[in-house]
Coordinates of C-alpha atoms in Angstrom, one line a residue:
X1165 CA 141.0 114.3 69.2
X1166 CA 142.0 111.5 71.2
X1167 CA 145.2 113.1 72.0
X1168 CA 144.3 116.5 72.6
X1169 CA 142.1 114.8 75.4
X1170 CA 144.5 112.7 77.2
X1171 CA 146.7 115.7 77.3
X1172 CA 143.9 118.1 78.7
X1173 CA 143.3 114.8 81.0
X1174 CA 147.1 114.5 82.4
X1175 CA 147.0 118.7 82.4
X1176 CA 144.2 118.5 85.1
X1177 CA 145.2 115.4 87.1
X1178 CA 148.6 117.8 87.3
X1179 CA 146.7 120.5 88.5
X1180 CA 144.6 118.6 91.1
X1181 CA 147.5 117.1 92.5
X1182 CA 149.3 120.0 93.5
X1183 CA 150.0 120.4 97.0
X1184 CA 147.5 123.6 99.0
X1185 CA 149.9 126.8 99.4
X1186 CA 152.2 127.5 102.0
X1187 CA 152.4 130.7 103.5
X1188 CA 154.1 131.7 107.0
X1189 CA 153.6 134.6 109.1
X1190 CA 154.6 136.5 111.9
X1191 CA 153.9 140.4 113.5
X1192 CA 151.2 142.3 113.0
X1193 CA 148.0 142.4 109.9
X1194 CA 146.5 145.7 109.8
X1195 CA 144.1 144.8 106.8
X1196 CA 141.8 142.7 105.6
X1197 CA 143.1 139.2 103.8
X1198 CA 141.5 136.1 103.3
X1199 CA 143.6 133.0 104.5
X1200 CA 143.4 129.2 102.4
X1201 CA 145.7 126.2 102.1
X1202 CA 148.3 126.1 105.1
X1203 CA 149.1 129.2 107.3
X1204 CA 152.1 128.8 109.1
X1205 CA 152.3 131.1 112.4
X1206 CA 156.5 131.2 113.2
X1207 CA 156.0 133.8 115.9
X1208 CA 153.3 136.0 117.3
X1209 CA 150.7 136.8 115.0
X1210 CA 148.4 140.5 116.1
X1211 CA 145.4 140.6 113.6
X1212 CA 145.2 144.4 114.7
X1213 CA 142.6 145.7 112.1
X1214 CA 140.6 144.6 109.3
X1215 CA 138.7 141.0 108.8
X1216 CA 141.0 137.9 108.3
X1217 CA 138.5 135.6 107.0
X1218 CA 139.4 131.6 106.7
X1219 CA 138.1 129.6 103.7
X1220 CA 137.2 125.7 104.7
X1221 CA 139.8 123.3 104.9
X1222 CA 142.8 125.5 105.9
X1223 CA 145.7 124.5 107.9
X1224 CA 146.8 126.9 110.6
X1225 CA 150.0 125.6 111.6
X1226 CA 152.4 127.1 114.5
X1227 CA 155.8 126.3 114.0
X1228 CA 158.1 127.9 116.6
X1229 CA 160.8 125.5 117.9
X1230 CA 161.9 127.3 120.8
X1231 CA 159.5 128.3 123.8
X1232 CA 157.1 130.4 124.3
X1233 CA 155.1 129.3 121.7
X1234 CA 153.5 131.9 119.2
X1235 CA 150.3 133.4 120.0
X1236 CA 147.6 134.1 117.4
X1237 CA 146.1 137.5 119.1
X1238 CA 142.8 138.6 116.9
X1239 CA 141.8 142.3 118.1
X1240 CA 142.8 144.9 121.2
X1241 CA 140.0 145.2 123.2
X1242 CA 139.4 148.3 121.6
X1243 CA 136.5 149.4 118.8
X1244 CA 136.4 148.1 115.4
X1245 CA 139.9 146.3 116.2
X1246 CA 140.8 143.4 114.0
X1247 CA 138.3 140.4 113.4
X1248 CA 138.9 136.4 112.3
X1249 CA 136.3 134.6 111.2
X1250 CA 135.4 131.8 108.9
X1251 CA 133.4 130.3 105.7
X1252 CA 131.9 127.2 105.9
X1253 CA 130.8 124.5 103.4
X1254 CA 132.8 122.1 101.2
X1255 CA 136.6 121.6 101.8
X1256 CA 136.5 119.9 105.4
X1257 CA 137.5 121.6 108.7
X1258 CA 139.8 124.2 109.3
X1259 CA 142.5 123.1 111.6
X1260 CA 144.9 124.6 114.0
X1261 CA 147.6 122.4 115.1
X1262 CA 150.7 123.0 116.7
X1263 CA 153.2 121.4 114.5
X1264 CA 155.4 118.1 116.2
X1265 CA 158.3 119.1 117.9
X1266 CA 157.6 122.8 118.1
X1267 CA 156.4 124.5 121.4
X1268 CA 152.2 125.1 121.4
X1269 CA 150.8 127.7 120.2
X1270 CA 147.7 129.8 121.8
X1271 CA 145.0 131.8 120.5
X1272 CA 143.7 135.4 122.0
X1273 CA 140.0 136.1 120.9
X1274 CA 139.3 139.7 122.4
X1275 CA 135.9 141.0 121.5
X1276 CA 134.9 144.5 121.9
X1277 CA 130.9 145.4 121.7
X1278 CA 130.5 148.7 119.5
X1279 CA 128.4 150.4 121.8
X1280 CA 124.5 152.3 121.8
X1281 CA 123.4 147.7 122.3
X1282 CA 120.2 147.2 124.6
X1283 CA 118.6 143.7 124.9
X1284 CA 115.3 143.5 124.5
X1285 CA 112.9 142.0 126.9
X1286 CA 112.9 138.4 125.1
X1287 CA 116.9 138.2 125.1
X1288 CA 116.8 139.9 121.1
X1289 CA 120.0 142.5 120.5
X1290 CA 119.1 145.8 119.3
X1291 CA 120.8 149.1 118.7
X1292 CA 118.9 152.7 118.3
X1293 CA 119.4 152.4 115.1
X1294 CA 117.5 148.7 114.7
X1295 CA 121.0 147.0 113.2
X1296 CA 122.7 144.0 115.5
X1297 CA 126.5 145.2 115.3
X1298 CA 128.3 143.7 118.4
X1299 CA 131.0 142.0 117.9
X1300 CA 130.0 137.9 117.4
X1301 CA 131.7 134.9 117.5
X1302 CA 130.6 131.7 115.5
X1303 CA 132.7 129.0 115.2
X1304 CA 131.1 126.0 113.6
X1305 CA 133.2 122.3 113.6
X1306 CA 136.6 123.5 113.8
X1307 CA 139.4 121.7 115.1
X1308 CA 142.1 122.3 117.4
X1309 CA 145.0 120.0 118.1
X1310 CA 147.8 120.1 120.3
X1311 CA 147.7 123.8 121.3
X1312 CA 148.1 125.3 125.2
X1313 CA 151.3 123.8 127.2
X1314 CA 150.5 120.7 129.2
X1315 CA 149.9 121.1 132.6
X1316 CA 152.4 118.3 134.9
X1317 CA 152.6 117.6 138.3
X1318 CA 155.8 119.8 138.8
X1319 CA 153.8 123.0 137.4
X1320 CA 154.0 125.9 139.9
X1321 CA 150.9 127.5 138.8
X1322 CA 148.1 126.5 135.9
X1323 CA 149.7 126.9 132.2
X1324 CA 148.1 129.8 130.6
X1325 CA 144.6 128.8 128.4
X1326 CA 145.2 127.1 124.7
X1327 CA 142.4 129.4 123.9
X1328 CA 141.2 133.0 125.3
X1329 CA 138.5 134.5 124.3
X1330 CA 137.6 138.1 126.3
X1331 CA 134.2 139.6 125.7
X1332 CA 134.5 143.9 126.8
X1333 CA 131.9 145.9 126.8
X1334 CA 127.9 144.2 126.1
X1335 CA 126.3 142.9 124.7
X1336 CA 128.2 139.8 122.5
X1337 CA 126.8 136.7 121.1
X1338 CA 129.1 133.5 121.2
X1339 CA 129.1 130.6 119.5
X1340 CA 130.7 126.9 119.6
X1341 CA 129.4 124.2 117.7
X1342 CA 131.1 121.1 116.7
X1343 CA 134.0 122.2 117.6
X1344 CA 137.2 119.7 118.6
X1345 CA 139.8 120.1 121.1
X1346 CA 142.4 117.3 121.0
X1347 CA 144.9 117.4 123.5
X1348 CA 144.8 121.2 124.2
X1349 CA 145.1 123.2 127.4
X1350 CA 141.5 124.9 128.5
X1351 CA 139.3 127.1 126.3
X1352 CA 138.8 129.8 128.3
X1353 CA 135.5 132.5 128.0
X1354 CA 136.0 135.8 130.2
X1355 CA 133.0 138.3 129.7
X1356 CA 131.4 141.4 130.9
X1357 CA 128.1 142.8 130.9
X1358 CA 124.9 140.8 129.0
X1359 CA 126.9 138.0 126.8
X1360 CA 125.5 135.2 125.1
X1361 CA 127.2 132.0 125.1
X1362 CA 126.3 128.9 123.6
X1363 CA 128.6 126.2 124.1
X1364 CA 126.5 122.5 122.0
X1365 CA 128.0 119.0 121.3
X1366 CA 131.7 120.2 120.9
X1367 CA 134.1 117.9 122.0
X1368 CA 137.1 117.7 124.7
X1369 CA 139.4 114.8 124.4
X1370 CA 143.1 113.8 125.4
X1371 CA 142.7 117.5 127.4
X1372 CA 146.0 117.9 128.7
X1373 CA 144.5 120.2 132.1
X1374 CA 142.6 119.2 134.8
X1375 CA 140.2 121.6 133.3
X1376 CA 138.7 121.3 130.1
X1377 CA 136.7 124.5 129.6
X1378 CA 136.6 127.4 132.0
X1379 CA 133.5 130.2 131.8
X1380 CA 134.3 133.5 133.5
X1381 CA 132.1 136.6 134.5
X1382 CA 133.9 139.8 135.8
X1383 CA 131.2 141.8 136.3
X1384 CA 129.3 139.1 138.6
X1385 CA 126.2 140.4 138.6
X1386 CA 125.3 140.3 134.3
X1387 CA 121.9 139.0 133.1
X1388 CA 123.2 136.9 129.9
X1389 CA 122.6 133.6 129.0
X1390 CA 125.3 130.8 128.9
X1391 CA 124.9 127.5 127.9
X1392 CA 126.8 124.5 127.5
X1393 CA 124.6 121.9 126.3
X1394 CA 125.2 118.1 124.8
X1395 CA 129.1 118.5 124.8
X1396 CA 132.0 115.1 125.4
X1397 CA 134.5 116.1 127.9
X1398 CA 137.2 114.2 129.7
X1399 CA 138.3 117.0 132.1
X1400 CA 136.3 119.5 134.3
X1401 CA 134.3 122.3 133.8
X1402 CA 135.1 125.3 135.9
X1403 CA 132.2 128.1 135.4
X1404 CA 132.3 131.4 137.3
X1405 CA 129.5 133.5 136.2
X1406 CA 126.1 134.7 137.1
X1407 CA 124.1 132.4 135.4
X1408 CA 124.6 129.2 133.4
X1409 CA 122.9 126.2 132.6
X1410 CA 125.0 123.0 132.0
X1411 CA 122.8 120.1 130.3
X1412 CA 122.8 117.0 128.8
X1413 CA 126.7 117.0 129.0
X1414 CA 128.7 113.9 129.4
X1415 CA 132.3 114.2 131.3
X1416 CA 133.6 111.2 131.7
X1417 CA 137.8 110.6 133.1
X1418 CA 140.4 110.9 135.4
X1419 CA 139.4 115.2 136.1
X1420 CA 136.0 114.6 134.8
X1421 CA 134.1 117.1 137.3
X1422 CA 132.1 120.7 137.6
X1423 CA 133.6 122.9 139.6
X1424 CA 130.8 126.0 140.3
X1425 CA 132.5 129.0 141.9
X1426 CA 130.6 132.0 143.8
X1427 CA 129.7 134.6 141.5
X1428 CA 127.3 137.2 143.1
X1429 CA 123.4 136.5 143.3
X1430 CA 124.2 133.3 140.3
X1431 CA 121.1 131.3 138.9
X1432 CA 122.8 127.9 137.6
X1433 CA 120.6 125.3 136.6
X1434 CA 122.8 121.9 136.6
X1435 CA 119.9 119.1 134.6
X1436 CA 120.6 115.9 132.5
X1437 CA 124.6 115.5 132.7
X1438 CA 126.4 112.0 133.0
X1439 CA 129.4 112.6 134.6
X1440 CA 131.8 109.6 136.2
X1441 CA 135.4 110.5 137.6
X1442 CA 137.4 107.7 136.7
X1443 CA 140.4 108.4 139.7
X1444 CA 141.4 105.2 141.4
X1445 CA 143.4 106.7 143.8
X1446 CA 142.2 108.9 146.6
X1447 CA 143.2 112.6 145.6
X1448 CA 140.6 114.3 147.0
X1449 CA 138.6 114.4 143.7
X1450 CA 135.2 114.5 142.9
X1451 CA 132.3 114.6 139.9
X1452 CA 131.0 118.4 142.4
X1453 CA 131.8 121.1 143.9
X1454 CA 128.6 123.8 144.1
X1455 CA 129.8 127.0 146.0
X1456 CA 126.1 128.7 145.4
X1457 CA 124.1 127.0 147.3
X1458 CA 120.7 128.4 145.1
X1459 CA 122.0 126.1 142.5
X1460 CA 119.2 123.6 140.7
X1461 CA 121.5 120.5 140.2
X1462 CA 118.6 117.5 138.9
X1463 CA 118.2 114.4 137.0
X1464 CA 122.0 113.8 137.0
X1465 CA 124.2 111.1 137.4
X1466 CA 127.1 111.3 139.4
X1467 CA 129.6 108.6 139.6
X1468 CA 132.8 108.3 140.7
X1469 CA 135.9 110.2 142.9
X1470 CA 137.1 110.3 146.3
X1471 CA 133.6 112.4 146.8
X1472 CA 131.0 111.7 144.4
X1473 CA 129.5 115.9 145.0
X1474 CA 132.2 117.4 147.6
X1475 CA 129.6 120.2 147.9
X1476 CA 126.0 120.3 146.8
X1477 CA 123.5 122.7 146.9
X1478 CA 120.2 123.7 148.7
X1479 CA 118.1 122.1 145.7
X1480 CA 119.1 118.8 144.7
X1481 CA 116.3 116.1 143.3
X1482 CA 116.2 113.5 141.4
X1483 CA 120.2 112.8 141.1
X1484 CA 121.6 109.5 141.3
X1485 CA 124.7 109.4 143.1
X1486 CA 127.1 106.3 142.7
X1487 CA 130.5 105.2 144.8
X1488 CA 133.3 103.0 144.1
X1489 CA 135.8 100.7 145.0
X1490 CA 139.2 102.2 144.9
X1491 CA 142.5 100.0 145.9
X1492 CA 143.8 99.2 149.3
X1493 CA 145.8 101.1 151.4
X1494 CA 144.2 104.4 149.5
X1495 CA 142.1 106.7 151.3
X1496 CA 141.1 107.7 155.3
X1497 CA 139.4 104.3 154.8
X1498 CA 140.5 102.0 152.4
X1499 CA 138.5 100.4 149.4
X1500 CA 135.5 103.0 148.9
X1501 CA 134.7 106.4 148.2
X1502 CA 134.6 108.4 151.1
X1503 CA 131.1 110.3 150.9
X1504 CA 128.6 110.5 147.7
X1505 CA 128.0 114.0 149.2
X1506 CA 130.1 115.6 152.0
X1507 CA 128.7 119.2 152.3
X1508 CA 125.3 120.7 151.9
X1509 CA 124.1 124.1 152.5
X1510 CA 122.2 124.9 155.7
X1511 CA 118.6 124.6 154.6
X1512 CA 119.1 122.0 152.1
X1513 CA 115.8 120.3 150.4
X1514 CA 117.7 116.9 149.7
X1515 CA 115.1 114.5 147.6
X1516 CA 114.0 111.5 145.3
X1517 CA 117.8 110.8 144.7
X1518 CA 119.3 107.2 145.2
X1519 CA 122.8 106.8 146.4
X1520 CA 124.3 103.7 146.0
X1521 CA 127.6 102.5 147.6
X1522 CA 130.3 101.3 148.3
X1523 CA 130.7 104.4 150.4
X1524 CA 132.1 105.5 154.2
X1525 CA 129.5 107.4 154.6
X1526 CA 126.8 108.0 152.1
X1527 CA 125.4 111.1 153.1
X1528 CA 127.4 113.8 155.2
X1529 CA 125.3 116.6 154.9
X1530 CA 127.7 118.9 157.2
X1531 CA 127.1 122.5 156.2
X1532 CA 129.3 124.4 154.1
X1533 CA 133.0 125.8 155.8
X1534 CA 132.8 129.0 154.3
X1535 CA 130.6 131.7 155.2
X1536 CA 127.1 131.5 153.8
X1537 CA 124.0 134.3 153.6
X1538 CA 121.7 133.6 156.4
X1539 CA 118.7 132.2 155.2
X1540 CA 115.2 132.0 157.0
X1541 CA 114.7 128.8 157.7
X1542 CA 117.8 126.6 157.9
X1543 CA 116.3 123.4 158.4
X1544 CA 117.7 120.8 156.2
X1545 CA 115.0 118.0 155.1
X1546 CA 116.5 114.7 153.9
X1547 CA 113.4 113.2 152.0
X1548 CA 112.0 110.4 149.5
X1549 CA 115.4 109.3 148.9
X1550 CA 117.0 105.2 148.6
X1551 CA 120.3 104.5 150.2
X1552 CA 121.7 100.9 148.5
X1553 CA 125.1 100.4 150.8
X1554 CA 126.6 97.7 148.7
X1555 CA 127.7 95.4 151.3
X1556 CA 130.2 98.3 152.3
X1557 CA 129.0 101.5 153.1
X1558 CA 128.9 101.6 157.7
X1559 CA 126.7 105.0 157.8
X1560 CA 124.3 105.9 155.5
X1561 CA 123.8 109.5 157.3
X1562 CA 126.5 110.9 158.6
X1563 CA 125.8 114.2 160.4
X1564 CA 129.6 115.7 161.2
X1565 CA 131.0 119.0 161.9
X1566 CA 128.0 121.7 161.8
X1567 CA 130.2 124.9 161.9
X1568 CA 129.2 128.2 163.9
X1569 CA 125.5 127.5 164.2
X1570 CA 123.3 124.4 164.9
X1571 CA 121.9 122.7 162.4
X1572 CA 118.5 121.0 162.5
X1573 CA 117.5 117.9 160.3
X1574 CA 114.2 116.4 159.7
X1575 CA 114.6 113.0 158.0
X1576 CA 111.6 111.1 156.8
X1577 CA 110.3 109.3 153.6
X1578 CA 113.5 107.6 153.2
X1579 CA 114.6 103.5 152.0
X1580 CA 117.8 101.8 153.4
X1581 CA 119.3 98.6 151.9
X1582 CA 122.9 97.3 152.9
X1583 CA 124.2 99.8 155.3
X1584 CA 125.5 99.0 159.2
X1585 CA 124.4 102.4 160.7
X1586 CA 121.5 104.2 159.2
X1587 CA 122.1 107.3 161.4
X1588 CA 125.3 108.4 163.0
X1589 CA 126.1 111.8 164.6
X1590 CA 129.8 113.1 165.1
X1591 CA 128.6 116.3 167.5
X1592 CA 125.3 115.7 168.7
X1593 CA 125.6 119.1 171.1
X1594 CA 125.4 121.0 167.8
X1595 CA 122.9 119.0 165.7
X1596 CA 119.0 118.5 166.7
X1597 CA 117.7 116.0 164.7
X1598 CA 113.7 117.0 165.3
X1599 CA 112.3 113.8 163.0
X1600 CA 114.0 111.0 162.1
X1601 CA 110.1 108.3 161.4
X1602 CA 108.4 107.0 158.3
X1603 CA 111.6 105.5 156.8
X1604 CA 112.2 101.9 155.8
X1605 CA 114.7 99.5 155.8
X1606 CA 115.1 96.0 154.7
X1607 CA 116.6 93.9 156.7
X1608 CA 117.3 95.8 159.5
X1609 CA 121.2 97.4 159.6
X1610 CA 123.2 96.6 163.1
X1611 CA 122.7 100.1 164.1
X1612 CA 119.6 102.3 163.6
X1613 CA 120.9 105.1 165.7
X1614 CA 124.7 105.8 166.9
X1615 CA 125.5 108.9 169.1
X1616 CA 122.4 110.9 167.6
X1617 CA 119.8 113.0 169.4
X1618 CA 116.2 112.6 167.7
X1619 CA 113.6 114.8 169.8
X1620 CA 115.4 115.4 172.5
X1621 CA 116.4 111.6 173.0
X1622 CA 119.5 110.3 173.3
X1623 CA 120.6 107.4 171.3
X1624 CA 120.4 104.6 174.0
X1625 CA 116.8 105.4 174.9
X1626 CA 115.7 106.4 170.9
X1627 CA 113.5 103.4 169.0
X1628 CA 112.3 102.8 165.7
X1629 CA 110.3 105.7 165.0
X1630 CA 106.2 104.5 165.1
X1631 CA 105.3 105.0 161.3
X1632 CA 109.1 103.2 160.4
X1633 CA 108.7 100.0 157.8
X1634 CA 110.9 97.3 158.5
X1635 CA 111.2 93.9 156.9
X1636 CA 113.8 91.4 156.7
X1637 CA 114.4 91.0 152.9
X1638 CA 114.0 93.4 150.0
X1639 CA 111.3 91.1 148.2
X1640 CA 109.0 91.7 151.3
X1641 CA 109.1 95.2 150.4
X1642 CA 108.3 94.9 146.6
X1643 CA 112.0 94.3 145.1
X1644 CA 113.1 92.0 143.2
X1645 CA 116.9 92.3 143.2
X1646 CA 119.2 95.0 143.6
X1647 CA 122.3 94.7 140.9
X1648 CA 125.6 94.4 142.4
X1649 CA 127.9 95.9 140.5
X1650 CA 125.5 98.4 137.9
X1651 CA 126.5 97.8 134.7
X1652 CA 129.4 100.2 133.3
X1653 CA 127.3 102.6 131.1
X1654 CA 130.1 104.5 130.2
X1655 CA 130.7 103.2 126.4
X1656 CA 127.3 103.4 125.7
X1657 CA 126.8 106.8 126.9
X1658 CA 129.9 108.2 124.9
X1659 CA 128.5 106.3 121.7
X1660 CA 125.6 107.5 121.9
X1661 CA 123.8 104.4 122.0
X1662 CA 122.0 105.5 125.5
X1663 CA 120.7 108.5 126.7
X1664 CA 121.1 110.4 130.4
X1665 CA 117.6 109.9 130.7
X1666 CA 117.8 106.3 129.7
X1667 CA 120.5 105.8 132.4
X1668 CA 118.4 107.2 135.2
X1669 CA 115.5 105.3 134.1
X1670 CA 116.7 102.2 134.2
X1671 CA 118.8 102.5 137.4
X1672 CA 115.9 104.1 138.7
X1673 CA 114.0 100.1 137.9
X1674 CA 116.0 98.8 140.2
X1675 CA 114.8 100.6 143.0
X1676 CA 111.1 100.8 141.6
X1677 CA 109.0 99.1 144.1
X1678 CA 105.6 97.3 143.4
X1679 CA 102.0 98.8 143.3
X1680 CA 101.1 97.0 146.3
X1681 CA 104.2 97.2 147.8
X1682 CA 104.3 98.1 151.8
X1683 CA 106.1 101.5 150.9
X1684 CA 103.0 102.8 149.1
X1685 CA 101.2 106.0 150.8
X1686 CA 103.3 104.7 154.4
X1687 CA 105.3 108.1 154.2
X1688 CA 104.2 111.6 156.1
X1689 CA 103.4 114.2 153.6
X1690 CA 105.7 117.1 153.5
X1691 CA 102.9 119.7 155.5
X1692 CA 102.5 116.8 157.6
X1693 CA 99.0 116.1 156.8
X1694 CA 97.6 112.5 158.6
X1695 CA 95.2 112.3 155.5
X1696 CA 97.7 112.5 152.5
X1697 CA 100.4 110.2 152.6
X1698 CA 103.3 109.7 150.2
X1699 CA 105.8 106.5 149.6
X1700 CA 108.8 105.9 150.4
X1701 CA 111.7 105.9 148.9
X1702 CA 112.9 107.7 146.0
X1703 CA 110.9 105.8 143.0
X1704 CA 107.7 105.9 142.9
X1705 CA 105.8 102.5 142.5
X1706 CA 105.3 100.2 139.5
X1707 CA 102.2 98.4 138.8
X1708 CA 104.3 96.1 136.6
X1709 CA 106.5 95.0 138.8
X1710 CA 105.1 91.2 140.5
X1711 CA 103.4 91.2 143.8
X1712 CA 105.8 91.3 146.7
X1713 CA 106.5 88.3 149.0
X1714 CA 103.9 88.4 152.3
X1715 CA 106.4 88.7 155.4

């Protein structure tokens, strides 16, 4: 007995230890299979018909020594083409890899919906005959590794994407979650019609493209819901589509940045993101570029880049905007970031956000250079927000080129720290500043005023405006201390350890002035109103804060 059970024993440590099948492929799969163990792909792979359905814990290897690499093309755009998809429990992560010393591989998703879809008023799918039977795409914690050629210096144009995924027809329902892309090109999403995309806490690491995932909309004009929400990324963002909302994201590294191109009428919501551009040179980076001005960008932090935002939007609030030092000799001006935001759309509504330097200039709300749609009231309003200079930053507005049309400014509500010039205007026959009062400053910078108009005054006859606060330290204004440098957040963020909102709460502290602090109800209202008042700065007061030094 004892024998018989050492030998059954041996027998199944034998069979346990045997290594996972190896099978290689190439050309085209008309039917359905099932793949498991390690899938080798030696040259281009069509899955043309049928389902090709991946069990947990397989290996997709491409193995093709000599360039291009293989591509792994699942469907034809056409109806009831071929499908891959996958089965998940037990057996760990499937895995595509491009094996060492081969040339990457790439994967083709194309999608096609099957027709007679409608989407119901509260975003449900439904056909006439009450079954869902678009084409869907759930992919839940896989892993990709090496796959998409790098992108170098010398490339003439951008390397195609590592992964393509091309949504015809409408509706579709996409899915990422969990998902790993380790050192791979861009994943790239191109759709038509009413998709639904939802993009949650994947991650992007070692990307090898200044772009890490890249959202497309051809039609430019759908109705269907993206969002990328609570993903790691250490490259950019690129979305072109109608609609999007990017939250809670954290993108932090050397092309860490969203890049939002026009796209028709688009509704993008921008809320809760972390991102910091880790560049030391000046390349002309930045953590944004907005080119739809109706953008909501909020409650963000933005840190980083030659430009923190190279171009914001009309609606930006609540934002916290942070420069830094970059080495000598770099830059227009050496040492700083040039501008924590360069561009903003005629019209802009630019509050309760707190820029803090080193900068050149802080704010250089110019409009946009490219053509925008007329609007009704282009007045830009620069309101409720704090300015902290660091020592380094010689205009804190910077009003430059205007472009075809003047520009008008009213600029109220606002607190200075630390900056030489607190208004400077580079064509003042273009630019009517019609309020510039009921801002603060502590102490005093150099220059209130240089080369601006305010009311119809020149510079050398303009004064502190008659509601302005002014004292000589920060404690005399209800702050304690300003930090100098802000602590790096960075690891903490990426572990988890802090939140977004965390971040802009306690950054926000610093800047919290007290209950009784001079700031308090010494701001106009936004109708104007003498009766209601509202503080200054962007933070509002905090009873818990001690009782401000007397002047």
């Amino acid at each position: 007995m004892i024998r018989l059970a050492l030998i059954a024993l041996v027998a199944a440590i034998g069979q346990t230890s045997q290594p996972a099948a190896v099978r290689r492929i190439h050309g085209v799969i008309d039917r359905s299979e099932t793949w498991s163990g390690t899938i080798v792909i030696t040259d281009d792979v069509s899955i043309e018909q049928g389902d090709v359905t991946v069990e947990p814990g397989t290996i997709i290897e491409f193995a093709k020594a000599q360039p291009p690499g293989p591509v792994l093309k699942v469907g034809s755009g056409k109806p009831n083409s071929g499908r891959l998809g996958f089965r998940y429990g037990g057996g760990g992560p499937v895995i595509f890899r491009t094996r060492a010393g081969c040339s990457p591989g790439r994967i083709v998703i194309d999608l096609f919906s099957r027709g007679g879809l409608t989407r119901r008023p509260d975003g449900t799918i439904a056909t006439q005959g009450g079954s869902i039977q678009q084409d869907s795409l759930d992919w839940r914690g896989l892993r990709f590794e090496d796959i998409g050629v790098k992108e170098t210096e010398s490339t003439s144009r951008p390397p195609a994407p590592a992964i393509q995924i091309i949504a015809h027809g409408s509706p579709h329902e996409i899915k990422l979650g969990g998902c790993k892309f380790i050192r791979t090109a861009p994943l790239k999403m191109i759709t038509e019609g009413e998709p639904t995309i939802q993009i949650e806490s994947c991650e992007f690491s070692g990307s090898n493209h200044r772009v890490a995932l890249w959202l497309v909309d051809m039609v430019k004009a759908s109705t269907g819901r993206i969002r990328v929400r609570n993903n790691q990324l250490d490259a950019g963002i690129q979305v072109n589509t109608s609609e999007a909302r990017i939250e809670g994201n954290i993108l932090i590294g050397r092309n860490a940045c969203l890049s939002i191109g026009e796209c028709g009428e688009s509704k993008i919501r921008v809320r809760g993101n972390y991102f910091h551009n880790t560049s030391t040179f000046d390349e002309g980076k930045y953590c944004l570029r907005c080119e739809v001005p109706g953008a909501l960008i909020f409650e963000n932090v933005f840190r980083g880049g030659a430009y923190v935002v190279y171009k914001g939007s009309r609606y930006m609030h609540g934002n916290i905007l942070i420069g830094e030092e970059k080495p000598s000799g770099m830059g227009a001006e050496a040492g700083r970031t040039q501008a924590l935001v360069a561009q903003l759309p005629a019209g802009a509504i630019f509050e309760r956000n707190i820029l803090i330097g080193p900068a050149s200039s802080m704010l250089a709300p110019q409009p946009s250079r490219t053509k925008e749609t007329p609007i009704e009231d282009p007045k830009t309003i620069i309101r409720n927000n704090t300015f902290d200079g660091v020592r380094r930053s010689p205009r804190a507005i910077h009003l430059g080129e205007v472009g075809r049309a003047p520009a008008t400014f009213e600029i109220y509500n606002n607190l200075f720290f630390r900056v030489e010039c607190m208004l400077f205007d580079e064509r003042a026959s273009k630019t009517e500043v019609a309020l510039c009062d009921f801002n603060a400053t502590a102490p005093e910078p150099p220059k209130r005023y240089e080369r601006a108009t305010v009311g119809g005054k020149k510079d050398a006859d303009l004064t502190w405006g008659k509601s302005d606060v002014r004292r000589h330290t920060i404690g005399e204004i209800g702050l304690l201390s300003l930090r100098d440098p802000l602590p790096d957040f960075d690891s903490n963020v990426l572990g988890r350890k802090i939140t977004v909102e965390q971040v802009l709460q306690q950054i926000g502290a610093y800047y919290r002035p007290a209950e009784n602090s001079p700031l308090v109800r010494a701001g106009r209202h936004a109708d104007g109103s003498k009766i209601l008042r509202e503080s200054i700065g962007a933070c509002e007061p905090d009873s818990q804060i001690p009782q401000p030094a007397k002047p």
